Amino acid sequence: MKVLTLWQPYATALVLGIKKVETRSWATNYRGELYIHAAAKSYKEIIKIIGSEKAKQLTEYLSRQSNYKSIKELPYGAIIGKVEIIDCKQQFLIMDKWPEINSLEINWGDYSDYQRFAWRIANPVVFDNPISIKGMQGLWNWEGDTDGEF
């Protein structure tokens, strides 16, 4: 199974269906089911990287859409759900064409360079029981068993 590791709160936003486009500096030809792994990076490290104001804004929105009230409560170091990649295009090709690209979506992604790539996501699923596992960079393969895990 293909897996992508993301920082929180982006991983949770993707499997909840709040975030509908994943932005990357690289394209993928892969289409299909993609397991989402929440990186083990601590919330304190993430806040340092994305900034406290951005972290607060994203977490407040996430708390209105889910049972999570703080970035501290989110799962870390685990596969937390799955989505489906249905398309991948350079951002400059889709900015006015994909209805998902709105002000909310732009706030959840990195649209700073139109040369970046937008991965169109569908069919989000949250696992009731996250699967603890070490993540990796890029798309990676996991051969684990998900029977009864979600």
Coordinates of N, CA and C in Angstrom, one line a residue:
M1 N 0.8 -1.2 0.0 CA 0.0 0.0 0.0 C 0.9 1.2 0.0
K2 N 0.5 2.2 -0.7 CA 1.2 3.5 -0.8 C 0.9 4.3 0.4
V3 N 1.9 5.0 1.0 CA 1.7 5.8 2.2 C 2.4 7.2 1.9
L4 N 1.8 8.2 2.5 CA 2.4 9.6 2.5 C 2.4 10.1 3.9
T5 N 3.6 10.5 4.4 CA 3.7 11.1 5.7 C 3.5 12.6 5.6
L6 N 2.7 13.1 6.5 CA 2.4 14.6 6.6 C 2.5 15.0 8.0
W7 N 2.9 16.3 8.2 CA 2.8 16.9 9.5 C 1.4 17.1 9.9
Q8 N 1.1 17.2 11.2 CA -0.1 17.6 11.7 C -0.2 19.1 11.7
P9 N -1.3 19.8 11.6 CA -2.6 19.2 11.5 C -3.1 18.9 10.1
Y10 N -2.1 18.9 9.1 CA -2.4 18.7 7.7 C -2.9 17.2 7.5
A11 N -2.3 16.3 8.1 CA -2.7 14.9 8.0 C -4.1 14.7 8.4
T12 N -4.5 15.2 9.5 CA -5.9 15.0 10.0 C -6.8 15.7 9.1
A13 N -6.5 16.9 8.7 CA -7.4 17.7 7.8 C -7.6 16.9 6.5
L14 N -6.6 16.2 6.0 CA -6.8 15.4 4.8 C -7.7 14.3 5.0
V15 N -7.6 13.5 6.0 CA -8.4 12.3 6.2 C -9.8 12.7 6.7
L16 N -10.0 13.9 7.2 CA -11.3 14.3 7.6 C -12.1 14.9 6.4
G17 N -11.4 15.2 5.3 CA -12.0 15.7 4.1 C -12.0 17.3 4.1
I18 N -11.4 17.9 5.1 CA -11.3 19.3 5.2 C -10.4 19.9 4.1
K19 N -9.3 19.2 4.0 CA -8.2 19.5 2.9 C -8.5 18.6 1.8
K20 N -8.7 19.1 0.6 CA -9.1 18.4 -0.6 C -8.0 18.3 -1.6
V21 N -6.9 19.1 -1.4 CA -5.8 19.1 -2.3 C -4.5 19.1 -1.5
E22 N -3.6 18.2 -1.8 CA -2.3 18.2 -1.2 C -1.3 18.8 -2.1
T23 N -0.6 19.8 -1.7 CA 0.4 20.5 -2.5 C 1.8 20.0 -2.2
R24 N 2.5 19.7 -3.3 CA 3.9 19.2 -3.2 C 4.8 19.9 -4.2
S25 N 6.1 19.7 -3.9 CA 7.1 20.3 -4.9 C 7.3 19.3 -6.0
W26 N 6.7 18.1 -5.9 CA 7.0 17.1 -6.9 C 5.6 16.5 -7.4
A27 N 5.6 16.0 -8.6 CA 4.4 15.3 -9.1 C 4.4 13.8 -8.8
T28 N 3.2 13.2 -9.0 CA 3.1 11.8 -8.9 C 2.2 11.3 -10.0
N29 N 2.6 10.2 -10.6 CA 1.8 9.5 -11.6 C 0.8 8.5 -10.9
Y30 N 1.0 8.3 -9.6 CA 0.2 7.3 -8.9 C -1.2 7.8 -8.7
R31 N -2.2 6.9 -9.0 CA -3.6 7.2 -8.7 C -4.1 6.0 -7.9
G32 N -4.9 6.3 -7.0 CA -5.5 5.3 -6.2 C -5.4 5.5 -4.7
E33 N -5.7 4.5 -3.9 CA -5.7 4.5 -2.5 C -4.3 4.9 -1.9
L34 N -4.4 5.9 -1.0 CA -3.2 6.4 -0.3 C -3.4 6.5 1.2
Y35 N -2.6 5.7 1.9 CA -2.7 5.8 3.4 C -2.0 7.1 3.9
I36 N -2.5 7.7 4.9 CA -2.0 9.0 5.4 C -1.4 8.7 6.7
H37 N -0.1 9.0 6.8 CA 0.7 8.8 8.1 C 0.9 10.2 8.7
A38 N 0.6 10.4 9.9 CA 0.9 11.6 10.7 C 2.3 11.5 11.2
A39 N 3.2 12.4 10.9 CA 4.5 12.4 11.3 C 4.6 12.4 12.8
A40 N 5.7 11.9 13.3 CA 6.0 11.9 14.8 C 6.5 13.3 15.3
K41 N 6.8 14.2 14.4 CA 7.3 15.5 14.8 C 6.3 16.1 15.8
S42 N 6.9 16.6 16.9 CA 6.0 17.1 17.9 C 5.3 18.4 17.5
Y43 N 4.2 18.7 18.2 CA 3.5 19.9 17.9 C 4.3 21.1 18.1
K44 N 5.2 21.1 19.1 CA 6.0 22.3 19.4 C 7.0 22.6 18.2
E45 N 7.5 21.5 17.6 CA 8.4 21.7 16.4 C 7.6 22.2 15.2
I46 N 6.4 21.7 15.1 CA 5.6 22.1 13.9 C 5.2 23.6 14.1
I47 N 4.8 24.0 15.3 CA 4.5 25.4 15.5 C 5.7 26.3 15.2
K48 N 6.9 25.9 15.5 CA 8.1 26.7 15.2 C 8.3 26.8 13.7
I49 N 7.9 25.8 12.9 CA 8.1 25.8 11.5 C 7.0 26.6 10.8
I50 N 5.7 26.3 11.1 CA 4.7 27.0 10.4 C 4.2 28.3 11.0
G51 N 4.7 28.6 12.2 CA 4.4 29.8 12.9 C 3.2 29.6 13.8
S52 N 3.2 30.3 15.0 CA 2.1 30.1 16.0 C 0.8 30.6 15.5
E53 N 0.8 31.7 14.7 CA -0.5 32.3 14.2 C -1.2 31.3 13.2
K54 N -0.4 30.8 12.3 CA -0.9 29.8 11.3 C -1.4 28.5 12.0
A55 N -0.6 28.0 13.0 CA -1.0 26.8 13.7 C -2.3 27.1 14.5
K56 N -2.4 28.2 15.1 CA -3.6 28.5 15.8 C -4.8 28.6 14.9
Q57 N -4.7 29.3 13.8 CA -5.8 29.4 12.8 C -6.2 28.0 12.3
L58 N -5.3 27.2 11.9 CA -5.6 25.9 11.4 C -6.2 25.0 12.4
T59 N -5.7 25.0 13.7 CA -6.2 24.2 14.7 C -7.6 24.7 15.1
E60 N -7.9 26.0 15.2 CA -9.2 26.5 15.5 C -10.2 26.0 14.4
Y61 N -9.9 26.0 13.2 CA -10.8 25.5 12.2 C -11.0 24.0 12.3
L62 N -9.9 23.3 12.5 CA -10.0 21.8 12.7 C -10.9 21.5 13.9
S63 N -10.8 22.2 15.0 CA -11.6 21.9 16.2 C -13.1 22.2 15.9
R64 N -13.4 23.1 15.0 CA -14.8 23.3 14.7 C -15.4 22.2 13.8
Q65 N -14.5 21.4 13.2 CA -14.9 20.4 12.2 C -14.7 19.0 12.8
S66 N -14.2 18.9 14.0 CA -13.9 17.5 14.6 C -13.9 17.6 16.1
N67 N -13.6 16.5 16.7 CA -13.5 16.4 18.2 C -12.2 16.9 18.7
Y68 N -11.2 17.2 17.9 CA -9.9 17.7 18.4 C -10.0 19.1 18.8
K69 N -9.6 19.4 20.0 CA -9.6 20.8 20.5 C -8.3 21.5 20.4
S70 N -7.2 20.7 20.2 CA -5.9 21.3 20.2 C -5.0 20.5 19.3
I71 N -3.9 21.1 18.8 CA -2.9 20.4 18.0 C -2.2 19.3 18.9
K72 N -2.2 19.4 20.2 CA -1.6 18.4 21.1 C -2.4 17.1 21.1
E73 N -3.7 17.2 20.8 CA -4.6 16.0 20.9 C -4.5 15.1 19.6
L74 N -3.9 15.7 18.5 CA -3.9 14.9 17.3 C -3.0 13.7 17.4
P75 N -3.3 12.7 16.6 CA -2.4 11.5 16.6 C -1.1 11.8 15.9
Y76 N 0.0 11.2 16.4 CA 1.3 11.4 15.8 C 2.0 10.1 15.7
G77 N 2.8 9.9 14.7 CA 3.6 8.7 14.5 C 2.7 7.5 14.1
A78 N 1.7 7.7 13.3 CA 0.8 6.6 13.0 C 0.1 6.9 11.7
I79 N -0.3 5.8 11.0 CA -1.2 5.9 9.9 C -2.6 6.1 10.4
I80 N -3.2 7.2 10.0 CA -4.5 7.7 10.7 C -5.7 7.6 9.8
G81 N -5.5 7.2 8.5 CA -6.6 7.1 7.6 C -6.1 6.9 6.2
K82 N -7.0 7.1 5.3 CA -6.7 6.9 3.9 C -7.5 7.9 3.0
V83 N -7.0 8.1 1.8 CA -7.7 8.9 0.8 C -7.4 8.3 -0.5
E84 N -7.9 8.9 -1.6 CA -7.6 8.5 -2.9 C -7.1 9.6 -3.7
I85 N -5.9 9.4 -4.4 CA -5.4 10.4 -5.3 C -6.1 10.2 -6.6
I86 N -6.8 11.3 -7.1 CA -7.5 11.1 -8.4 C -7.0 12.0 -9.5
D87 N -6.0 12.9 -9.2 CA -5.4 13.7 -10.2 C -4.2 14.4 -9.6
C88 N -3.3 14.8 -10.5 CA -2.1 15.6 -10.1 C -1.8 16.5 -11.3
K89 N -1.7 17.8 -11.0 CA -1.4 18.8 -12.0 C -0.6 19.9 -11.4
Q90 N 0.2 20.6 -12.3 CA 0.9 21.8 -11.8 C -0.2 22.8 -11.4
Q91 N 0.1 23.5 -10.4 CA -0.8 24.5 -9.8 C -1.3 25.5 -10.9
F92 N -0.4 26.0 -11.7 CA -0.8 27.0 -12.6 C -1.9 26.5 -13.6
L93 N -2.0 25.2 -13.8 CA -3.0 24.7 -14.7 C -4.4 24.5 -14.1
I94 N -4.5 24.6 -12.8 CA -5.8 24.3 -12.2 C -6.3 25.4 -11.3
M95 N -5.6 26.4 -11.1 CA -6.1 27.4 -10.1 C -7.5 27.9 -10.3
D96 N -7.9 28.1 -11.5 CA -9.2 28.6 -11.8 C -10.2 27.5 -12.3
K97 N -9.7 26.2 -12.3 CA -10.5 25.1 -12.9 C -11.0 24.2 -11.8
W98 N -10.3 23.9 -10.8 CA -10.7 23.0 -9.7 C -11.6 23.8 -8.7
P99 N -12.8 23.4 -8.5 CA -13.6 24.1 -7.5 C -13.1 24.0 -6.1
E100 N -12.3 23.0 -5.8 CA -11.8 22.8 -4.4 C -10.8 23.9 -4.1
I101 N -10.2 24.6 -5.1 CA -9.3 25.6 -4.8 C -10.0 26.9 -4.4
N102 N -10.2 27.1 -3.1 CA -10.9 28.3 -2.6 C -10.0 28.9 -1.5
S103 N -10.4 29.9 -0.9 CA -9.6 30.6 0.2 C -9.3 29.6 1.3
L104 N -10.2 28.8 1.7 CA -9.9 27.8 2.8 C -8.9 26.8 2.3
E105 N -9.0 26.3 1.2 CA -8.0 25.3 0.7 C -6.6 25.9 0.5
I106 N -6.6 27.2 0.0 CA -5.3 27.9 -0.1 C -4.7 28.0 1.2
N107 N -5.4 28.3 2.3 CA -4.9 28.4 3.6 C -4.3 27.1 4.1
W108 N -4.8 26.0 3.7 CA -4.3 24.7 4.1 C -3.1 24.2 3.3
G109 N -2.8 24.8 2.1 CA -1.7 24.3 1.3 C -0.6 25.3 1.0
D110 N 0.3 24.9 0.2 CA 1.4 25.8 -0.1 C 1.2 26.2 -1.6
Y111 N 0.6 27.3 -1.8 CA 0.4 27.8 -3.2 C 1.3 29.0 -3.5
S112 N 2.5 29.0 -2.9 CA 3.4 30.1 -3.1 C 4.1 30.1 -4.4
D113 N 4.1 29.0 -5.1 CA 4.8 28.9 -6.4 C 3.9 28.1 -7.4
Y114 N 3.5 28.7 -8.5 CA 2.6 28.0 -9.4 C 3.3 26.8 -10.1
Q115 N 4.6 26.7 -9.9 CA 5.3 25.5 -10.4 C 5.1 24.2 -9.6
R116 N 4.6 24.4 -8.3 CA 4.3 23.3 -7.4 C 3.2 22.5 -8.0
F117 N 2.9 21.3 -7.4 CA 1.9 20.4 -7.9 C 0.8 20.2 -6.9
A118 N -0.4 20.1 -7.5 CA -1.6 19.9 -6.7 C -2.1 18.5 -6.9
W119 N -2.2 17.7 -5.8 CA -2.7 16.4 -5.8 C -4.2 16.4 -5.4
R120 N -5.1 16.1 -6.3 CA -6.5 16.1 -6.0 C -6.9 14.9 -5.3
I121 N -7.6 15.1 -4.1 CA -7.9 14.0 -3.2 C -9.4 13.8 -3.1
A122 N -9.8 12.5 -2.9 CA -11.2 12.2 -2.8 C -11.3 11.0 -1.8
N123 N -12.5 10.7 -1.4 CA -12.9 9.6 -0.5 C -12.0 9.4 0.8
P124 N -12.0 10.5 1.6 CA -11.3 10.4 2.8 C -11.9 9.4 3.8
V125 N -11.1 8.7 4.6 CA -11.5 7.8 5.6 C -10.6 8.0 6.8
V126 N -11.2 8.2 8.0 CA -10.4 8.2 9.3 C -10.5 6.9 9.9
F127 N -9.3 6.4 10.3 CA -9.2 5.1 11.0 C -9.6 5.3 12.5
D128 N -10.4 4.4 13.0 CA -10.8 4.5 14.5 C -9.5 4.2 15.3
N129 N -8.7 3.3 14.8 CA -7.5 2.9 15.6 C -6.3 3.2 14.7
P130 N -5.6 4.3 14.9 CA -4.4 4.6 14.2 C -3.4 3.5 14.3
I131 N -2.6 3.3 13.2 CA -1.6 2.2 13.2 C -0.2 2.8 13.5
S132 N 0.4 2.6 14.6 CA 1.7 3.2 15.0 C 2.8 2.5 14.1
I133 N 3.5 3.4 13.5 CA 4.6 3.0 12.6 C 5.4 4.2 12.3
K134 N 6.7 3.9 12.0 CA 7.6 5.0 11.6 C 7.4 5.5 10.2
G135 N 7.3 6.7 10.0 CA 7.1 7.3 8.6 C 8.4 7.4 7.8
M136 N 8.2 7.8 6.6 CA 9.3 8.0 5.7 C 9.0 9.2 4.8
Q137 N 10.0 9.7 4.1 CA 9.7 10.8 3.1 C 9.3 10.3 1.8
G138 N 8.5 11.2 1.1 CA 8.0 10.8 -0.3 C 6.9 9.8 -0.1
L139 N 6.5 9.2 -1.3 CA 5.5 8.1 -1.3 C 6.3 6.9 -0.9
W140 N 5.8 6.1 0.0 CA 6.5 4.9 0.5 C 5.5 3.7 0.5
N141 N 6.0 2.5 0.5 CA 5.2 1.3 0.5 C 5.2 0.7 1.9
W142 N 4.0 0.3 2.3 CA 3.8 -0.4 3.6 C 3.1 -1.7 3.3
E143 N 3.6 -2.8 3.8 CA 3.0 -4.1 3.5 C 2.3 -4.6 4.8
G144 N 2.0 -3.8 5.7 CA 1.3 -4.2 6.9 C -0.1 -4.7 6.7
D145 N -0.7 -5.2 7.8 CA -2.0 -5.7 7.7 C -2.9 -4.7 8.4
T146 N -4.0 -4.4 7.7 CA -5.0 -3.4 8.2 C -6.3 -4.1 8.7
D147 N -6.3 -5.5 8.6 CA -7.5 -6.2 9.0 C -7.9 -5.8 10.5
G148 N -9.1 -5.3 10.7 CA -9.5 -5.0 12.0 C -8.9 -3.8 12.7
E149 N -8.1 -3.1 11.9 CA -7.5 -1.9 12.5 C -8.3 -0.6 12.4
F150 N -9.3 -0.6 11.5 CA -10.1 0.6 11.4 C -11.6 0.2 11.1

